[in-house]
mmCIF file of C-alpha atoms and ligand atoms in Angstrom:
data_model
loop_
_atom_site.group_PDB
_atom_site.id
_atom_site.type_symbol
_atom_site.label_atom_id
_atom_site.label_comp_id
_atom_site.label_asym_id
_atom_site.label_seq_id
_atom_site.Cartn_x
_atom_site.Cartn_y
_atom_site.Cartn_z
ATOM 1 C CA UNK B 117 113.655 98.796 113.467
ATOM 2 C CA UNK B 118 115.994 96.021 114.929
ATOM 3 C CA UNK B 119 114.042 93.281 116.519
ATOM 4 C CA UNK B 120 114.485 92.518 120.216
ATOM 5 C CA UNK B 121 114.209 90.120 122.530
ATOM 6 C CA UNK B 122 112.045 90.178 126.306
ATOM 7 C CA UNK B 123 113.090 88.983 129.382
ATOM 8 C CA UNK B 124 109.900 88.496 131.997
ATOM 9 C CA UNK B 125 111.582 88.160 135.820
ATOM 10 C CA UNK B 126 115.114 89.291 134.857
ATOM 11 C CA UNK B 127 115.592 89.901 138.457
ATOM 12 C CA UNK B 128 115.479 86.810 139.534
ATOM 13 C CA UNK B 129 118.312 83.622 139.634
ATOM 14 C CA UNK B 130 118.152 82.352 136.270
ATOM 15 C CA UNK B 131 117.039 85.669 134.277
ATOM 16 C CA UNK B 132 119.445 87.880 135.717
ATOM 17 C CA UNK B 133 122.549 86.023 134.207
ATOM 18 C CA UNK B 134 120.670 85.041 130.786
ATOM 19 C CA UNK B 135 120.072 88.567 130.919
ATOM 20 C CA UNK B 136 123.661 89.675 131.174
ATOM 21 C CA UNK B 137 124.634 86.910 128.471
ATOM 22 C CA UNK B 138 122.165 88.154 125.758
ATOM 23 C CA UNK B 139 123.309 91.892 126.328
ATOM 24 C CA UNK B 140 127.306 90.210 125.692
ATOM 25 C CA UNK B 141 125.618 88.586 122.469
ATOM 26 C CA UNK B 142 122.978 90.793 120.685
ATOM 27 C CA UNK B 143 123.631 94.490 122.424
ATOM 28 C CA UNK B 144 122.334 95.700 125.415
ATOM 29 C CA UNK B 145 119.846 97.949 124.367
ATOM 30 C CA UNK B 146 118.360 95.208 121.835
ATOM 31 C CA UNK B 147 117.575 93.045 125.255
ATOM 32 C CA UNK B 148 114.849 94.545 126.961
ATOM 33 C CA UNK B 149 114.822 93.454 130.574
ATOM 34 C CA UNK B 150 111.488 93.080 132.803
ATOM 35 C CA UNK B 151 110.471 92.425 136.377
ATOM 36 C CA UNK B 152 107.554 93.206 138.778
ATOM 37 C CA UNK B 153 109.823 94.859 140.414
ATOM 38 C CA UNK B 154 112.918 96.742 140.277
ATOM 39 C CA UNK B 155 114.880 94.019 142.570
ATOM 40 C CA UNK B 156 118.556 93.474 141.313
ATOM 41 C CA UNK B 157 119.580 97.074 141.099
ATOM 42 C CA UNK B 158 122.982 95.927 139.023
ATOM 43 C CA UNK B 159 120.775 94.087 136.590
ATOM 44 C CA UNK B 160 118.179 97.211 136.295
ATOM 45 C CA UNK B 161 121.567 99.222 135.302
ATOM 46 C CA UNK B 162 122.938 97.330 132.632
ATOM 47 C CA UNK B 163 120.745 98.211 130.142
ATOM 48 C CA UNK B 164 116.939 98.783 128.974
ATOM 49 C CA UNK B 165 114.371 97.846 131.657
ATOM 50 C CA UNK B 166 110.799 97.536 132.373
ATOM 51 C CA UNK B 167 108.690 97.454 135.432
ATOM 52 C CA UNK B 168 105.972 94.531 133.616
ATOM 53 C CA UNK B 169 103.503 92.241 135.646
ATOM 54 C CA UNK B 170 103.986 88.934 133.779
ATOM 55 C CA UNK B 171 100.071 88.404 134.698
ATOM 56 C CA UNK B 172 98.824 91.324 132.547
ATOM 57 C CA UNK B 173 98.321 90.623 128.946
ATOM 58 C CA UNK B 174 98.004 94.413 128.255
ATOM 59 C CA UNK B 175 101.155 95.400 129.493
ATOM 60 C CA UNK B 176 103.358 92.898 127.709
ATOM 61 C CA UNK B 177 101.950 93.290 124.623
ATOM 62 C CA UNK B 178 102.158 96.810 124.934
ATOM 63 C CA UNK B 179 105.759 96.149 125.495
ATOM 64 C CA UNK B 180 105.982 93.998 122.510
ATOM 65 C CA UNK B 181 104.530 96.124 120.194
ATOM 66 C CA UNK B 182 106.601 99.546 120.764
ATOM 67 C CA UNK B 183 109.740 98.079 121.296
ATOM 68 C CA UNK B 184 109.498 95.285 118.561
ATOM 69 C CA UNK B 185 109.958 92.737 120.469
ATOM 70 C CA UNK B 186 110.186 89.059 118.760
ATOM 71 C CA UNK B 187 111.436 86.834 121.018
ATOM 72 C CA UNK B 188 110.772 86.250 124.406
ATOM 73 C CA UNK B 189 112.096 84.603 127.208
ATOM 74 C CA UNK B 190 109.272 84.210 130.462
ATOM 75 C CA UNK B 191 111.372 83.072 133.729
ATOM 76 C CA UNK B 192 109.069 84.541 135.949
ATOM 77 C CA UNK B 193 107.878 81.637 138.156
ATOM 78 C CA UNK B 194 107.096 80.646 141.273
ATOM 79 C CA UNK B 195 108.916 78.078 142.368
ATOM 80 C CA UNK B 196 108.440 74.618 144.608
ATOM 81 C CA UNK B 197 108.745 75.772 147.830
ATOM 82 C CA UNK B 198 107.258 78.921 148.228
ATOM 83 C CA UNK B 199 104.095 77.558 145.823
ATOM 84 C CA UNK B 200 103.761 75.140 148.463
ATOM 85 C CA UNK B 201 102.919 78.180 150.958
ATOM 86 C CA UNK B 202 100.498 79.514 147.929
ATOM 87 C CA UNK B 203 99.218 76.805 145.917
ATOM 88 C CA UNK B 204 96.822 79.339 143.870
ATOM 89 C CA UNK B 205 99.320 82.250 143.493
ATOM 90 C CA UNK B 206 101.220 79.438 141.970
ATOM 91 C CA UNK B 207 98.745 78.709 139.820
ATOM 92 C CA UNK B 208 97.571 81.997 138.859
ATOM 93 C CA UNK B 209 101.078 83.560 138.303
ATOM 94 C CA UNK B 210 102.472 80.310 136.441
ATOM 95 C CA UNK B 211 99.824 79.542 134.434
ATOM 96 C CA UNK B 212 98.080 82.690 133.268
ATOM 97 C CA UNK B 213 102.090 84.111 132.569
ATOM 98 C CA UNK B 214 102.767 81.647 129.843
ATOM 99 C CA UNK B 215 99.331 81.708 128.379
ATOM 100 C CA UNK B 216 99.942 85.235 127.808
ATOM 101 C CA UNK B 217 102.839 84.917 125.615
ATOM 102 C CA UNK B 218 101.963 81.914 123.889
ATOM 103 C CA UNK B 219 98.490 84.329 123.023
ATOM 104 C CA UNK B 220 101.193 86.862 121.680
ATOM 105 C CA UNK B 221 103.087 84.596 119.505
ATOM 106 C CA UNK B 222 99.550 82.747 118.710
ATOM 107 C CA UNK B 223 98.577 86.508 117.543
ATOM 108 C CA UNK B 224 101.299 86.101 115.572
ATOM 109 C CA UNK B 225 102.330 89.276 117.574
ATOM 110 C CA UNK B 226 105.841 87.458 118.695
ATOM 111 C CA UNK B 227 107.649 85.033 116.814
ATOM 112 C CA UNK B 228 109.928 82.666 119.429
ATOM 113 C CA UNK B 229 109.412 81.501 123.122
ATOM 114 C CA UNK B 230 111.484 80.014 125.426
ATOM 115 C CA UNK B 231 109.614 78.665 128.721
ATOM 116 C CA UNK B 232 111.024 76.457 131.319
ATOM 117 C CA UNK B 233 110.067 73.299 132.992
ATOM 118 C CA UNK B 234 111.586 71.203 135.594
ATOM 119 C CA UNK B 235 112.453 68.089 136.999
ATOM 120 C CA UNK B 236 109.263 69.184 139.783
ATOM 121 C CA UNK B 237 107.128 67.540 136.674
ATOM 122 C CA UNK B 238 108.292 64.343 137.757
ATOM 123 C CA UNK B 239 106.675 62.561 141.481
ATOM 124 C CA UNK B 240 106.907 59.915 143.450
ATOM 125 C CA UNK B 241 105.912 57.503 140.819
ATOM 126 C CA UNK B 242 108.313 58.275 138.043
ATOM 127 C CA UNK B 243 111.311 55.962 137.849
ATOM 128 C CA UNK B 244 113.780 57.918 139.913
ATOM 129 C CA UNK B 245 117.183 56.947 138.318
ATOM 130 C CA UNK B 246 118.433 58.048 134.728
ATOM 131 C CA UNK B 247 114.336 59.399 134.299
ATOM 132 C CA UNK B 248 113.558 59.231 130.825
ATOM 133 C CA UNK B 249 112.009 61.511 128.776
ATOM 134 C CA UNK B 250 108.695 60.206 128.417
ATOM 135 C CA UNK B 251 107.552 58.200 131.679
ATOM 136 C CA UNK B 252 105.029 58.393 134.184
ATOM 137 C CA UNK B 253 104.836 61.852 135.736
ATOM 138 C CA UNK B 254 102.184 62.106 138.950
ATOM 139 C CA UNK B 255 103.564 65.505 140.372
ATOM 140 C CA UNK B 256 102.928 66.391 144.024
ATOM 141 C CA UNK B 257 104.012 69.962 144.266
ATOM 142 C CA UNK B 258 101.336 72.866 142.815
ATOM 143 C CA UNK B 259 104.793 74.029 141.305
ATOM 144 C CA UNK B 260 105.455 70.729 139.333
ATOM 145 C CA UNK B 261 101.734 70.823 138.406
ATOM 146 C CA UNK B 262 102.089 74.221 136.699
ATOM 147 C CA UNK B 263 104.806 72.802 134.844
ATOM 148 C CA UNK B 264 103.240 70.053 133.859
ATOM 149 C CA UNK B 265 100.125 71.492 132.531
ATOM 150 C CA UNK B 266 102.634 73.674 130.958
ATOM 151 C CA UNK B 267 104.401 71.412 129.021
ATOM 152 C CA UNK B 268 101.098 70.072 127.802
ATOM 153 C CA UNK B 269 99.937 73.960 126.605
ATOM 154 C CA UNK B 270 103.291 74.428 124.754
ATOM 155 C CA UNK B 271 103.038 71.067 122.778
ATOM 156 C CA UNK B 272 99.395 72.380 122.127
ATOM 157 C CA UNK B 273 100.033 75.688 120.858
ATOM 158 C CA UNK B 274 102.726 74.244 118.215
ATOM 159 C CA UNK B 275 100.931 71.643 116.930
ATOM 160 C CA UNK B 276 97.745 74.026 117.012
ATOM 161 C CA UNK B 277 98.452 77.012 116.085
ATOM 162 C CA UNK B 278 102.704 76.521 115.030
ATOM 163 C CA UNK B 279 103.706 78.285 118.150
ATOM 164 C CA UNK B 280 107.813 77.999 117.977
ATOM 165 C CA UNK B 281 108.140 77.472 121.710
ATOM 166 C CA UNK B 282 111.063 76.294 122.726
ATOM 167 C CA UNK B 283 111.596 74.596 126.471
ATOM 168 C CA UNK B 284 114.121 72.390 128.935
ATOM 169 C CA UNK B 285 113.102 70.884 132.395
ATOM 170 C CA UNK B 286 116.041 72.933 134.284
ATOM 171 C CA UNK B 287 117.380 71.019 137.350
ATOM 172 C CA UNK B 288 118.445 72.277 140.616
ATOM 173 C CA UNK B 289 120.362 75.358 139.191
ATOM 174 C CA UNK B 290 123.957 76.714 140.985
ATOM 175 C CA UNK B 291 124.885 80.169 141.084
ATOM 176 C CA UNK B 292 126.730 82.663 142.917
ATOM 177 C CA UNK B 293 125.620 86.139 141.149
ATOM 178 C CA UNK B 294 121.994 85.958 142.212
ATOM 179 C CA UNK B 295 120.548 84.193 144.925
ATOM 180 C CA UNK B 296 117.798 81.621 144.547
ATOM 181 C CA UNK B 297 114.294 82.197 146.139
ATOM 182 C CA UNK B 298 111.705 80.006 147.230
ATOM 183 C CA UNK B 299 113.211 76.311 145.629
ATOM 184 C CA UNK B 300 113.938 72.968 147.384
ATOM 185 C CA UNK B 301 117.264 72.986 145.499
ATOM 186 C CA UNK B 302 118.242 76.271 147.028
ATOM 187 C CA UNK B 303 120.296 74.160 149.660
ATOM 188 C CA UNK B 304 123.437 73.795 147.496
ATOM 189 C CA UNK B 305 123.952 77.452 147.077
ATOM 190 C CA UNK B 306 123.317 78.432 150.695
ATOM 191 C CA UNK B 307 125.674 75.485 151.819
ATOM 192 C CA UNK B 308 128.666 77.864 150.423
ATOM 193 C CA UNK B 309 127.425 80.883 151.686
ATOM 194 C CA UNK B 310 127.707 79.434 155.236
ATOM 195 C CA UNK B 311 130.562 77.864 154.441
ATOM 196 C CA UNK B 312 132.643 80.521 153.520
ATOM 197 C CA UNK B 313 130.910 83.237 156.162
ATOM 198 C CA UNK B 314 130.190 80.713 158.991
ATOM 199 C CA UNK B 315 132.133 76.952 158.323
ATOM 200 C CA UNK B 316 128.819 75.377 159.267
ATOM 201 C CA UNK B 317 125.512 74.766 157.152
ATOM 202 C CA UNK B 318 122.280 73.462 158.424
ATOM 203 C CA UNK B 319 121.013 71.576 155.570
ATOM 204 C CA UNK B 320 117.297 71.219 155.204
ATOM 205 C CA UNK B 321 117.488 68.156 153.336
ATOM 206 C CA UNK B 322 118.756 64.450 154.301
ATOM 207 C CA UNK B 323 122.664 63.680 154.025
ATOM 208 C CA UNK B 324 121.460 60.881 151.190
ATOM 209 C CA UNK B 325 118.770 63.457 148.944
ATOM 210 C CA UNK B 326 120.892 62.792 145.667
ATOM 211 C CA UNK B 327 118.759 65.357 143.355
ATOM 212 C CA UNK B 328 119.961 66.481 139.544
ATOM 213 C CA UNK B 329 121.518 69.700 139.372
ATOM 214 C CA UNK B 330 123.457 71.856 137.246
ATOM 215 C CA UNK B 331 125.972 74.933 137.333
ATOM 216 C CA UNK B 332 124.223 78.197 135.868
ATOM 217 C CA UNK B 333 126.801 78.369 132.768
ATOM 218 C CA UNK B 334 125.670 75.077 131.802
ATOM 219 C CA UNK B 335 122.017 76.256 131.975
ATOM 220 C CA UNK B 336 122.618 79.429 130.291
ATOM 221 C CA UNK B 337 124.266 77.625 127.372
ATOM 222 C CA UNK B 338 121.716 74.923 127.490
ATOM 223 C CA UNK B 339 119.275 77.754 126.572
ATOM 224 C CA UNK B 340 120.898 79.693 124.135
ATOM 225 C CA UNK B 341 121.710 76.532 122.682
ATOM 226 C CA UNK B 342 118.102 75.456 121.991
ATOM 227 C CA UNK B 343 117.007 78.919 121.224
ATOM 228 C CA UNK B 344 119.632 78.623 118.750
ATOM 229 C CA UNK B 345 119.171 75.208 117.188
ATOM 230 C CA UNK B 346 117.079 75.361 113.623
ATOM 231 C CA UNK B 347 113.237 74.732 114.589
ATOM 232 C CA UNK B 348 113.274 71.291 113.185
ATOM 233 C CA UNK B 349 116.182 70.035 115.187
ATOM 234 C CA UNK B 350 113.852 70.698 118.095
ATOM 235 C CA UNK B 351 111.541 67.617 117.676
ATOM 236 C CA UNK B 352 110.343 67.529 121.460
ATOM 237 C CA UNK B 353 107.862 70.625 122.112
ATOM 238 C CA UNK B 354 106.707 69.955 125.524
ATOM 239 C CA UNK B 355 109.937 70.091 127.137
ATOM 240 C CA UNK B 356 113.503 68.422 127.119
ATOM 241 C CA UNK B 357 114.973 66.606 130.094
ATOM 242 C CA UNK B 358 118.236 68.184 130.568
ATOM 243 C CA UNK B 359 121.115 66.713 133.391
ATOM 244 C CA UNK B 360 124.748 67.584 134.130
ATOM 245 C CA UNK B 361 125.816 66.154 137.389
ATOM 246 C CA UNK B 362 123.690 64.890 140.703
ATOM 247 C CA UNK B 363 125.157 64.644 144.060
ATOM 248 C CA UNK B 364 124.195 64.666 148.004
ATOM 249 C CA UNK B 365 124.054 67.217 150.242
ATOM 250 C CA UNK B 366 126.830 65.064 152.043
ATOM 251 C CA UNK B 367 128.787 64.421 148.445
ATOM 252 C CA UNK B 368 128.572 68.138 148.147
ATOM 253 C CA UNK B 369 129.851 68.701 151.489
ATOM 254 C CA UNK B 370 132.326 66.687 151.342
ATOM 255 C CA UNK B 371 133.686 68.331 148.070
ATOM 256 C CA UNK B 372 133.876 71.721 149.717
ATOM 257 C CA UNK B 373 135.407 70.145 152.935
ATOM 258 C CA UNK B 374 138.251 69.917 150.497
ATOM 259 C CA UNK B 375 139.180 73.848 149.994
ATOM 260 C CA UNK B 376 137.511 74.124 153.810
ATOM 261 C CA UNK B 377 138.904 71.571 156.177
ATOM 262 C CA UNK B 378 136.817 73.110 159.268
ATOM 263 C CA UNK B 379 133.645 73.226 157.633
ATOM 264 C CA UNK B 380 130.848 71.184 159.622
ATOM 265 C CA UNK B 381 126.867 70.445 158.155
ATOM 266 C CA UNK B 382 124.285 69.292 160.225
ATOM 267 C CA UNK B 383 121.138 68.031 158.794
ATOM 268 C CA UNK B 384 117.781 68.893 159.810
ATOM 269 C CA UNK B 385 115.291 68.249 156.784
ATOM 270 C CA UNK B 386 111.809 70.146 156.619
ATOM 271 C CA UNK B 387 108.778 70.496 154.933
ATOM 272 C CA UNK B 388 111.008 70.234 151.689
ATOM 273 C CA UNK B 389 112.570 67.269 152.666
ATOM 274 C CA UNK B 390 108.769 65.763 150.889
ATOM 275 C CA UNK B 391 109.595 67.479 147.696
ATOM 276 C CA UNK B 392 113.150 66.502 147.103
ATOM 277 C CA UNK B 393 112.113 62.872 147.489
ATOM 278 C CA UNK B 394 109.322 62.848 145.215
ATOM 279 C CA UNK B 395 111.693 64.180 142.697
ATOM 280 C CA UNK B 396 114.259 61.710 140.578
ATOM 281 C CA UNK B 397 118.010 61.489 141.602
ATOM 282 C CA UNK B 398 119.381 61.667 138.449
ATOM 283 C CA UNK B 399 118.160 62.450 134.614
ATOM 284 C CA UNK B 400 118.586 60.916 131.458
ATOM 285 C CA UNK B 401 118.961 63.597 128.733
ATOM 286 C CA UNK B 402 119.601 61.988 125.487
ATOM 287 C CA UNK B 403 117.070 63.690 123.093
ATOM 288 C CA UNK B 404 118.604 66.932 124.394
ATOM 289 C CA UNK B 405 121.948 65.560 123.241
ATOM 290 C CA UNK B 406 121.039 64.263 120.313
ATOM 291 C CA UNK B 407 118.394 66.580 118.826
ATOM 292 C CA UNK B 408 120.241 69.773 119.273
ATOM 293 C CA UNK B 409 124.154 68.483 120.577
ATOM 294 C CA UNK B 410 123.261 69.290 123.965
ATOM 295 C CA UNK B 411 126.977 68.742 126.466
ATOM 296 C CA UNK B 412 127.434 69.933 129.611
ATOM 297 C CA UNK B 413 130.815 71.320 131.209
ATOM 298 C CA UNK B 414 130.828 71.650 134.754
ATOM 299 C CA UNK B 415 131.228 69.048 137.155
ATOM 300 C CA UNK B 416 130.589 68.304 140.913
ATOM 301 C CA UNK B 417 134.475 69.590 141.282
ATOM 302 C CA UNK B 418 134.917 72.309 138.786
ATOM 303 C CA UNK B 419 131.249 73.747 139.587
ATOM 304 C CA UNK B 420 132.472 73.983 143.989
ATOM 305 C CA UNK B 421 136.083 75.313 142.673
ATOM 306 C CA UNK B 422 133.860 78.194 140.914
ATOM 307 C CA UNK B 423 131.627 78.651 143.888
ATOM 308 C CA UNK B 424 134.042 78.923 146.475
ATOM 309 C CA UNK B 425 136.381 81.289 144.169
ATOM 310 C CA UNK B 426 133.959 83.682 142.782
ATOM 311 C CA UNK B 427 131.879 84.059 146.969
ATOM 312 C CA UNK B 428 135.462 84.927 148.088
ATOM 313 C CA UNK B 429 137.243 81.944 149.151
ATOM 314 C CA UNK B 430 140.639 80.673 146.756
ATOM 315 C CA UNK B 431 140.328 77.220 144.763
ATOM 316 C CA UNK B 432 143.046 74.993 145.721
ATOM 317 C CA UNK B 433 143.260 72.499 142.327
HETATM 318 N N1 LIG Y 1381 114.955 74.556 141.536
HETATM 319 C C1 LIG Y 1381 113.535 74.362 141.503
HETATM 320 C C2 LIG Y 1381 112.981 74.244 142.866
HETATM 321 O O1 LIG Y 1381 113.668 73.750 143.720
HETATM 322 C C3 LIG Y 1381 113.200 73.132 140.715
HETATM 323 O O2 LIG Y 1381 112.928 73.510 139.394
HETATM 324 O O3 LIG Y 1381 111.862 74.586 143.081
#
């Protein structure tokens, strides 16, 4: 039987669109996808799926073993904002999910992870511009704990036990297929929605809050590309800092202002505005370029000129 690859929280932002690119690549019915829940009805279509609780051992490996699974890809998460609100269902749900499938490839039972980390590893402490990859990392958000202390379990289980896990500290991701939930980046993909449906955005962050973010075809490539790389290009097991562009809710603003001349932003930060500053403004991603040719495409312009086109509102370029 053909081996196949596991998706755990294909519904969500980031699974839902690595989903639909492994499906392009290996087959659809070779990419199994999985969520708690049956969410993203167009996603649940497209191809094989399964209703799995990333917490239960049993059931994944259940999974794993009838459908020959080899690979697997765990983006279920909770992420900085919401685990803020639930400090141990963060825990529980981020930590006890990746121990279970580094267990399965420790069983030998899978042979590949992928797992991803974020710039929430890095707080207050950490130098904030160009962050390097190894620095001081003091993280203030039960989300950028669980990465953390998951970074340190993935280094652990391949110099342990030769667990080929595989992982990239995603920034603030941008997409317009699936909506974000729960993240202190979130901001710069609601900004368009109200710009296009309202010409006005609250933002919930400071005009100034430069943060590191990407556009999702950059972070889909990024991890196909690593998945892809030969296991001894990929010298950093923890995780790789990874950076394409980093802007201001007012830089950002002003970008779209461009294509929407009436478009007004007022700024009221929250609760999150705490977590965006203890985060860095802007990442320095050489290993990732040099260990496994890492390069990004999307910029600050060509990443809004997407945006606005594909949510329904015509690029001028
Ligand atoms: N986008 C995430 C968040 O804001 C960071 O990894 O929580």
């Amino acid at each position: 039987m053909i081996s196949k690859t596991l998706i755990i929280g294909a519904c969500g932002q980031i699974g839902s669109e690595l989903t639909y690119k492994l499906r392009a690549e290996l087959g659809a019915e070779n990419v199994i996808a999985s969520d708690i829940k049956e969410s993203n009805l167009e996603l649940v279509k497209s191809g094989p799926f399964k209703i799995l609780d990333a917490k239960n051992y049993e059931q994944i490996k259940d999974c794993v073993e009838k459908n020959n699974v080899d690979t697997i890809y765990l983006m279920a998460a909770m992420l900085s904002a919401t685990g803020e609100k639930f400090p141990e269902k963060a825990w529980d749900l981020n930590m006890s999910s990746l121990l279970n499938v580094l267990n399965l490839a420790k069983e030998n039972i899978i042979d590949k992870v992928f797992w991803p980390s974020s710039i929430a590893v890095f707080g207050p402490t950490t130098p904030k511009t160009d962050t390097p990859q190894r620095t001081i990392m003091e993280p203030t958000t039960v989300y950028g704990i669980t990465k953390q202390v998951g970074e340190r379990w993935c280094e652990y289980y391949f110099n342990n036990y030769g667990v080929d896990v595989r992982s990239i500290r995603y920034p603030g991701i941008i997409s317009w297929k699936t909506l974000p939930g729960g993240g202190t980046t979130d901001y710069a993909i609601d900004i368009f929605h109200k710009a296009i449906n309202e010409g006005h955005y609250d933002c919930f962050l400071t005009e100034d809050t430069a943060l590191p973010m990407m556009f999702m075809e950059d972070a889909v490539k990024a991890t196909l590309d690593i998945m892809n790389a030969e296991a001894s290009d990929v010298k950093i097991r923890s995780s790789y800092n990874l950076a394409a562009i980093s802007f201001t809710p007012k830089e950002l603003a002003a970008e779209i202002k461009k294509q929407i001349p009436d478009f007004t932003i007022d700024y009221e930060p929250d609760f999150r505005q705490k977590i965006a500053d203890s985060w860095p403004n802007s990442i320095d991603d050489s290993a990732a370029r040099q260990d496994w040719n890492w390069k990004h495409v999307f910029d600050l312009q060509t990443m809004t000129n997407e945006m606005l086109q594909q949510l329904g509102k015509p690029a001028i370029s």
